[in-house]
Amino acid sequence: MPTFYDSIPANLSEWIQAQHVFWVATAPLSAEGHINISPKGLRGTFHVVDANHVWYEDITGSGIETISHVRENGRIVIQFNAFDSPPRIVRLWGKGTVYEFGTPEFEAYLPPDKRHPGARSVIFVDVHKISSSCGFGVPYYSFVGARDTLTKWNTGLERREQEHALSSPVNDDATPSHAEKGLVAYWLETNMKSIDGLPGMRSAHLSGKVPESRLVKDGKVIKEENETIVRAKGGVHRAVEVRKETDWVKLVIAFMLGLMVASIYGRYQSGVMDLLEAFVPSI
């Protein structure tokens, strides 16, 4: 049986922030509209403010369903799963608010030194119900590593915006211009409405701010300590190979240590026997 709470218990708050992936579900008001569920998985993008408020950094992608649905009706549920023991499923129901890139609220939550490349909004959730259930039907999975494909792709889009801004004359009275194939152009192409035609992004593309993330350096993602970055081409296989190689090295080391111990013990035993043989004739 699930356990329900009116606020997030401290133990669940700590567990939530340690997970590598979560799911966000929303739906339009229309009975014919498409329900949406989106997986989210970039480390450091989900935050618990207090027992009834959470927010996550919404990274640019090909869809805009969550923003569109939250803007229309506010309904949202966020789910976390345990993939190792003990089993657990946690759901957070709440009312969401969207703060797009370029707004004061977005800048307060995500200044350049905290913003991931491609962040287009902050999804803030006022949580009113929490559930924790067994999750016995969820299979075991081992976390291999994070993908860096989306981050690098967004970094490239933002670099075009920055280069465009440096090469364009400054005119505060003019409508902001943007790179032809930059981040804003992608928003305009794919993020303006949901698959049901609901409005998507409203203001980020009109902002005169140039997207910037100081979580990247020289075009490369600054890796978090102890985090494995998995490459898109054969990355999972390579990560598994590294793990197997590590296990093999451990076995070799253990074997060598065993030989050393056996050798020392053999020499010690031989020395004892020599002493006994030396004293036995004189007894």
Short mmCIF file of C-alpha atoms in Angstrom, two decimals:
data_model
loop_
_atom_site.label_atom_id
_atom_site.label_comp_id
_atom_site.label_asym_id
_atom_site.label_seq_id
_atom_site.Cartn_x
_atom_site.Cartn_y
_atom_site.Cartn_z
CA MET A 1 0.00 0.00 0.00
CA PRO A 2 1.31 3.49 -0.80
CA THR A 3 1.98 6.01 1.93
CA PHE A 4 0.73 9.53 1.30
CA TYR A 5 2.15 12.78 2.67
CA ASP A 6 1.17 16.44 2.55
CA SER A 7 4.82 17.48 2.44
CA ILE A 8 8.09 15.83 1.41
CA PRO A 9 9.68 13.93 4.33
CA ALA A 10 13.36 14.66 4.93
CA ASN A 11 14.45 11.11 4.06
CA LEU A 12 12.60 11.22 0.72
CA SER A 13 14.00 14.66 -0.06
CA GLU A 14 17.54 13.36 0.28
CA TRP A 15 16.73 10.24 -1.76
CA ILE A 16 15.03 12.25 -4.52
CA GLN A 17 18.07 14.45 -5.08
CA ALA A 18 20.35 11.41 -5.35
CA GLN A 19 18.45 9.90 -8.32
CA HIS A 20 19.87 9.97 -11.84
CA VAL A 21 16.55 10.19 -13.70
CA PHE A 22 12.97 11.35 -13.14
CA TRP A 23 9.78 11.52 -15.18
CA VAL A 24 7.46 14.49 -15.69
CA ALA A 25 3.81 13.89 -16.66
CA THR A 26 1.28 16.51 -17.80
CA ALA A 27 -1.90 16.66 -19.87
CA PRO A 28 -4.04 19.27 -21.62
CA LEU A 29 -7.61 20.00 -20.53
CA SER A 30 -9.06 18.71 -23.78
CA ALA A 31 -10.35 15.13 -23.60
CA GLU A 32 -8.89 14.56 -27.06
CA GLY A 33 -5.53 16.08 -26.16
CA HIS A 34 -2.33 14.07 -25.87
CA ILE A 35 -1.08 13.12 -22.41
CA ASN A 36 2.68 13.56 -22.14
CA ILE A 37 5.45 12.00 -20.09
CA SER A 38 9.04 13.15 -20.41
CA PRO A 39 12.17 11.55 -18.93
CA LYS A 40 14.73 13.94 -17.46
CA GLY A 41 18.23 12.93 -16.59
CA LEU A 42 20.91 15.63 -16.46
CA ARG A 43 22.68 15.61 -13.12
CA GLY A 44 22.14 18.69 -10.98
CA THR A 45 18.97 19.92 -12.72
CA PHE A 46 16.42 18.93 -10.04
CA HIS A 47 16.17 20.91 -6.81
CA VAL A 48 14.14 20.60 -3.60
CA VAL A 49 13.51 24.06 -2.13
CA ASP A 50 11.60 22.91 0.94
CA ALA A 51 8.99 20.32 1.95
CA ASN A 52 6.39 21.65 -0.53
CA HIS A 53 8.35 23.30 -3.32
CA VAL A 54 10.63 21.87 -6.00
CA TRP A 55 11.91 23.05 -9.36
CA TYR A 56 13.89 21.68 -12.26
CA GLU A 57 15.92 23.14 -15.07
CA ASP A 58 14.09 22.54 -18.35
CA ILE A 59 16.62 21.91 -21.13
CA THR A 60 15.90 22.65 -24.79
CA GLY A 61 14.68 19.65 -26.78
CA SER A 62 12.42 18.91 -29.72
CA GLY A 63 9.17 19.00 -27.71
CA ILE A 64 7.39 21.65 -25.66
CA GLU A 65 4.52 19.63 -24.15
CA THR A 66 5.30 20.23 -20.47
CA ILE A 67 5.51 24.00 -20.82
CA SER A 68 2.32 24.11 -22.92
CA HIS A 69 0.29 21.97 -20.50
CA VAL A 70 1.54 23.71 -17.36
CA ARG A 71 0.77 27.07 -18.91
CA GLU A 72 -2.78 25.95 -19.70
CA ASN A 73 -3.77 24.26 -16.42
CA GLY A 74 -0.81 23.96 -14.04
CA ARG A 75 -1.26 20.22 -13.40
CA ILE A 76 1.94 18.20 -13.11
CA VAL A 77 3.24 15.03 -11.47
CA ILE A 78 6.90 14.10 -11.11
CA GLN A 79 7.94 10.48 -10.55
CA PHE A 80 11.16 8.91 -9.26
CA ASN A 81 12.07 5.21 -9.31
CA ALA A 82 14.66 3.22 -7.40
CA PHE A 83 16.57 0.89 -9.72
CA ASP A 84 18.63 -0.69 -6.97
CA SER A 85 17.59 -1.90 -3.52
CA PRO A 86 15.48 -1.08 -1.63
CA PRO A 87 12.66 -0.71 -4.21
CA ARG A 88 10.72 2.55 -4.20
CA ILE A 89 8.45 4.75 -6.34
CA VAL A 90 7.89 8.36 -5.30
CA ARG A 91 5.40 10.73 -6.93
CA LEU A 92 5.06 14.48 -6.41
CA TRP A 93 1.74 16.07 -7.43
CA GLY A 94 1.52 19.80 -7.70
CA LYS A 95 0.76 23.00 -9.55
CA GLY A 96 3.47 24.15 -11.91
CA THR A 97 4.66 27.57 -13.02
CA VAL A 98 6.89 28.30 -16.02
CA TYR A 99 9.69 30.88 -15.89
CA GLU A 100 11.23 31.28 -19.33
CA PHE A 101 14.79 32.21 -20.19
CA GLY A 102 15.26 35.96 -19.99
CA THR A 103 12.73 36.57 -17.20
CA PRO A 104 13.88 37.90 -13.80
CA GLU A 105 12.71 34.69 -12.11
CA PHE A 106 14.74 32.53 -14.49
CA GLU A 107 17.83 34.67 -13.95
CA ALA A 108 17.42 34.40 -10.18
CA TYR A 109 17.30 30.60 -10.27
CA LEU A 110 19.81 30.09 -13.07
CA PRO A 111 22.55 32.70 -13.40
CA PRO A 112 25.24 31.79 -15.96
CA ASP A 113 27.41 30.00 -13.41
CA LYS A 114 24.56 27.59 -12.58
CA ARG A 115 22.76 27.34 -15.91
CA HIS A 116 23.27 24.27 -18.11
CA PRO A 117 23.64 24.87 -21.86
CA GLY A 118 20.25 24.98 -23.56
CA ALA A 119 18.20 25.75 -20.44
CA ARG A 120 15.02 27.38 -21.73
CA SER A 121 12.89 27.58 -18.57
CA VAL A 122 12.54 26.82 -14.89
CA ILE A 123 9.57 24.60 -14.02
CA PHE A 124 8.61 25.49 -10.45
CA VAL A 125 6.17 23.17 -8.66
CA ASP A 126 4.04 23.87 -5.59
CA VAL A 127 3.71 20.30 -4.27
CA HIS A 128 0.47 19.39 -2.46
CA LYS A 129 0.61 15.56 -2.36
CA ILE A 130 3.40 13.00 -2.18
CA SER A 131 3.24 9.22 -2.37
CA SER A 132 5.80 6.52 -1.68
CA SER A 133 5.10 2.95 -2.80
CA CYS A 134 6.98 -0.33 -3.03
CA GLY A 135 8.12 -0.50 -6.64
CA PHE A 136 8.49 -4.29 -6.52
CA GLY A 137 7.67 -4.51 -10.22
CA VAL A 138 10.51 -2.19 -11.27
CA PRO A 139 13.53 -4.17 -12.56
CA TYR A 140 17.11 -3.71 -11.39
CA TYR A 141 19.31 -1.44 -13.48
CA SER A 142 22.86 -0.23 -12.94
CA PHE A 143 23.73 3.39 -13.69
CA VAL A 144 26.51 3.37 -16.29
CA GLY A 145 26.94 7.07 -16.93
CA ALA A 146 25.42 10.31 -18.18
CA ARG A 147 25.16 11.15 -21.87
CA ASP A 148 26.77 14.41 -22.97
CA THR A 149 25.16 14.58 -26.44
CA LEU A 150 22.38 17.04 -25.51
CA THR A 151 24.74 19.31 -23.59
CA LYS A 152 27.24 19.46 -26.44
CA TRP A 153 24.50 20.06 -29.00
CA ASN A 154 23.05 22.95 -26.99
CA THR A 155 26.54 24.31 -26.39
CA GLY A 156 27.00 24.53 -30.16
CA LEU A 157 23.69 26.37 -30.61
CA GLU A 158 24.61 28.84 -27.88
CA ARG A 159 28.08 29.40 -29.31
CA ARG A 160 26.47 30.54 -32.56
CA GLU A 161 24.34 33.01 -30.58
CA GLN A 162 27.41 34.38 -28.82
CA GLU A 163 29.38 34.74 -32.05
CA HIS A 164 26.40 36.48 -33.67
CA ALA A 165 26.11 38.92 -30.75
CA LEU A 166 29.82 39.81 -30.98
CA SER A 167 29.58 40.50 -34.71
CA SER A 168 26.33 42.51 -34.57
CA PRO A 169 26.12 46.26 -33.88
CA VAL A 170 24.59 47.26 -30.55
CA ASN A 171 21.21 48.99 -30.93
CA ASP A 172 19.01 49.06 -27.85
CA ASP A 173 15.99 50.27 -29.84
CA ALA A 174 16.08 47.51 -32.44
CA THR A 175 14.33 44.16 -32.21
CA PRO A 176 16.87 41.61 -30.91
CA SER A 177 18.49 39.62 -33.70
CA HIS A 178 19.74 36.08 -33.34
CA ALA A 179 21.98 33.58 -35.11
CA GLU A 180 20.50 31.93 -38.18
CA LYS A 181 21.05 28.42 -36.80
CA GLY A 182 21.37 29.18 -33.12
CA LEU A 183 19.36 28.34 -30.02
CA VAL A 184 16.64 30.94 -30.59
CA ALA A 185 16.13 29.82 -34.19
CA TYR A 186 15.59 26.28 -32.88
CA TRP A 187 13.03 27.54 -30.34
CA LEU A 188 11.16 29.33 -33.12
CA GLU A 189 11.18 26.22 -35.29
CA THR A 190 10.15 23.56 -32.76
CA ASN A 191 9.12 25.06 -29.40
CA MET A 192 6.33 27.50 -30.20
CA LYS A 193 3.36 25.15 -29.83
CA SER A 194 2.48 21.68 -28.56
CA ILE A 195 1.40 18.79 -30.78
CA ASP A 196 -2.20 19.78 -29.95
CA GLY A 197 -1.56 23.40 -30.93
CA LEU A 198 -1.33 24.88 -27.43
CA PRO A 199 1.05 27.86 -27.06
CA GLY A 200 4.57 26.92 -26.06
CA MET A 201 7.34 29.43 -25.52
CA ARG A 202 6.15 33.01 -25.22
CA SER A 203 9.02 35.30 -24.33
CA ALA A 204 12.47 33.66 -24.38
CA HIS A 205 12.88 34.18 -28.13
CA LEU A 206 12.06 37.88 -27.70
CA SER A 207 14.67 38.41 -25.01
CA GLY A 208 17.72 40.44 -25.87
CA LYS A 209 19.84 38.30 -23.55
CA VAL A 210 22.53 36.12 -25.06
CA PRO A 211 22.39 32.57 -23.64
CA GLU A 212 25.47 31.77 -21.62
CA SER A 213 26.56 28.87 -19.43
CA ARG A 214 29.69 28.88 -17.32
CA LEU A 215 29.32 25.16 -16.73
CA VAL A 216 31.25 24.68 -19.96
CA LYS A 217 34.85 25.65 -20.67
CA ASP A 218 36.53 25.93 -24.06
CA GLY A 219 33.51 24.26 -25.62
CA LYS A 220 33.78 21.23 -23.34
CA VAL A 221 31.48 20.18 -20.54
CA ILE A 222 33.01 20.53 -17.10
CA LYS A 223 32.50 17.05 -15.66
CA GLU A 224 31.22 16.68 -12.15
CA GLU A 225 33.45 14.77 -9.78
CA ASN A 226 33.07 10.99 -10.06
CA GLU A 227 30.59 11.30 -12.95
CA THR A 228 31.05 9.08 -15.98
CA ILE A 229 30.27 10.72 -19.32
CA VAL A 230 29.08 8.15 -21.85
CA ARG A 231 29.77 8.88 -25.50
CA ALA A 232 26.97 8.51 -28.02
CA LYS A 233 28.88 6.08 -30.27
CA GLY A 234 29.33 2.81 -28.43
CA GLY A 235 29.58 4.63 -25.12
CA VAL A 236 27.64 2.12 -23.07
CA HIS A 237 29.73 -0.75 -24.42
CA ARG A 238 32.91 1.14 -23.66
CA ALA A 239 31.76 1.91 -20.11
CA VAL A 240 30.99 -1.77 -19.57
CA GLU A 241 34.38 -2.70 -21.01
CA VAL A 242 36.10 -0.32 -18.59
CA ARG A 243 34.21 -1.90 -15.73
CA LYS A 244 35.19 -5.40 -16.91
CA GLU A 245 38.80 -4.31 -17.32
CA THR A 246 38.76 -2.92 -13.80
CA ASP A 247 37.35 -6.18 -12.45
CA TRP A 248 40.02 -8.14 -14.32
CA VAL A 249 42.78 -5.96 -12.86
CA LYS A 250 41.36 -6.54 -9.38
CA LEU A 251 41.43 -10.31 -9.96
CA VAL A 252 45.05 -10.20 -11.13
CA ILE A 253 46.08 -8.12 -8.12
CA ALA A 254 44.26 -10.50 -5.76
CA PHE A 255 45.98 -13.48 -7.43
CA MET A 256 49.43 -11.88 -7.12
CA LEU A 257 48.81 -11.04 -3.47
CA GLY A 258 47.79 -14.67 -2.91
CA LEU A 259 51.06 -15.88 -4.44
CA MET A 260 53.05 -13.49 -2.28
CA VAL A 261 51.31 -14.67 0.90
CA ALA A 262 51.81 -18.32 -0.08
CA SER A 263 55.50 -17.68 -0.81
CA ILE A 264 56.07 -15.93 2.52
CA TYR A 265 54.21 -18.66 4.38
CA GLY A 266 56.23 -21.36 2.55
CA ARG A 267 59.53 -19.72 3.46
CA TYR A 268 58.42 -19.33 7.06
CA GLN A 269 57.39 -23.01 7.27
CA SER A 270 60.67 -24.11 5.67
CA GLY A 271 62.64 -22.10 8.21
CA VAL A 272 60.78 -23.68 11.11
CA MET A 273 61.48 -27.18 9.76
CA ASP A 274 65.20 -26.39 9.40
CA LEU A 275 65.33 -25.29 13.03
CA LEU A 276 63.58 -28.47 14.19
CA GLU A 277 65.96 -30.66 12.21
CA ALA A 278 68.90 -28.81 13.72
CA PHE A 279 67.76 -29.43 17.30
CA VAL A 280 66.27 -32.95 17.04
CA PRO A 281 69.62 -34.85 16.84
CA SER A 282 70.84 -33.23 20.05
CA ILE A 283 67.79 -34.24 22.09
#
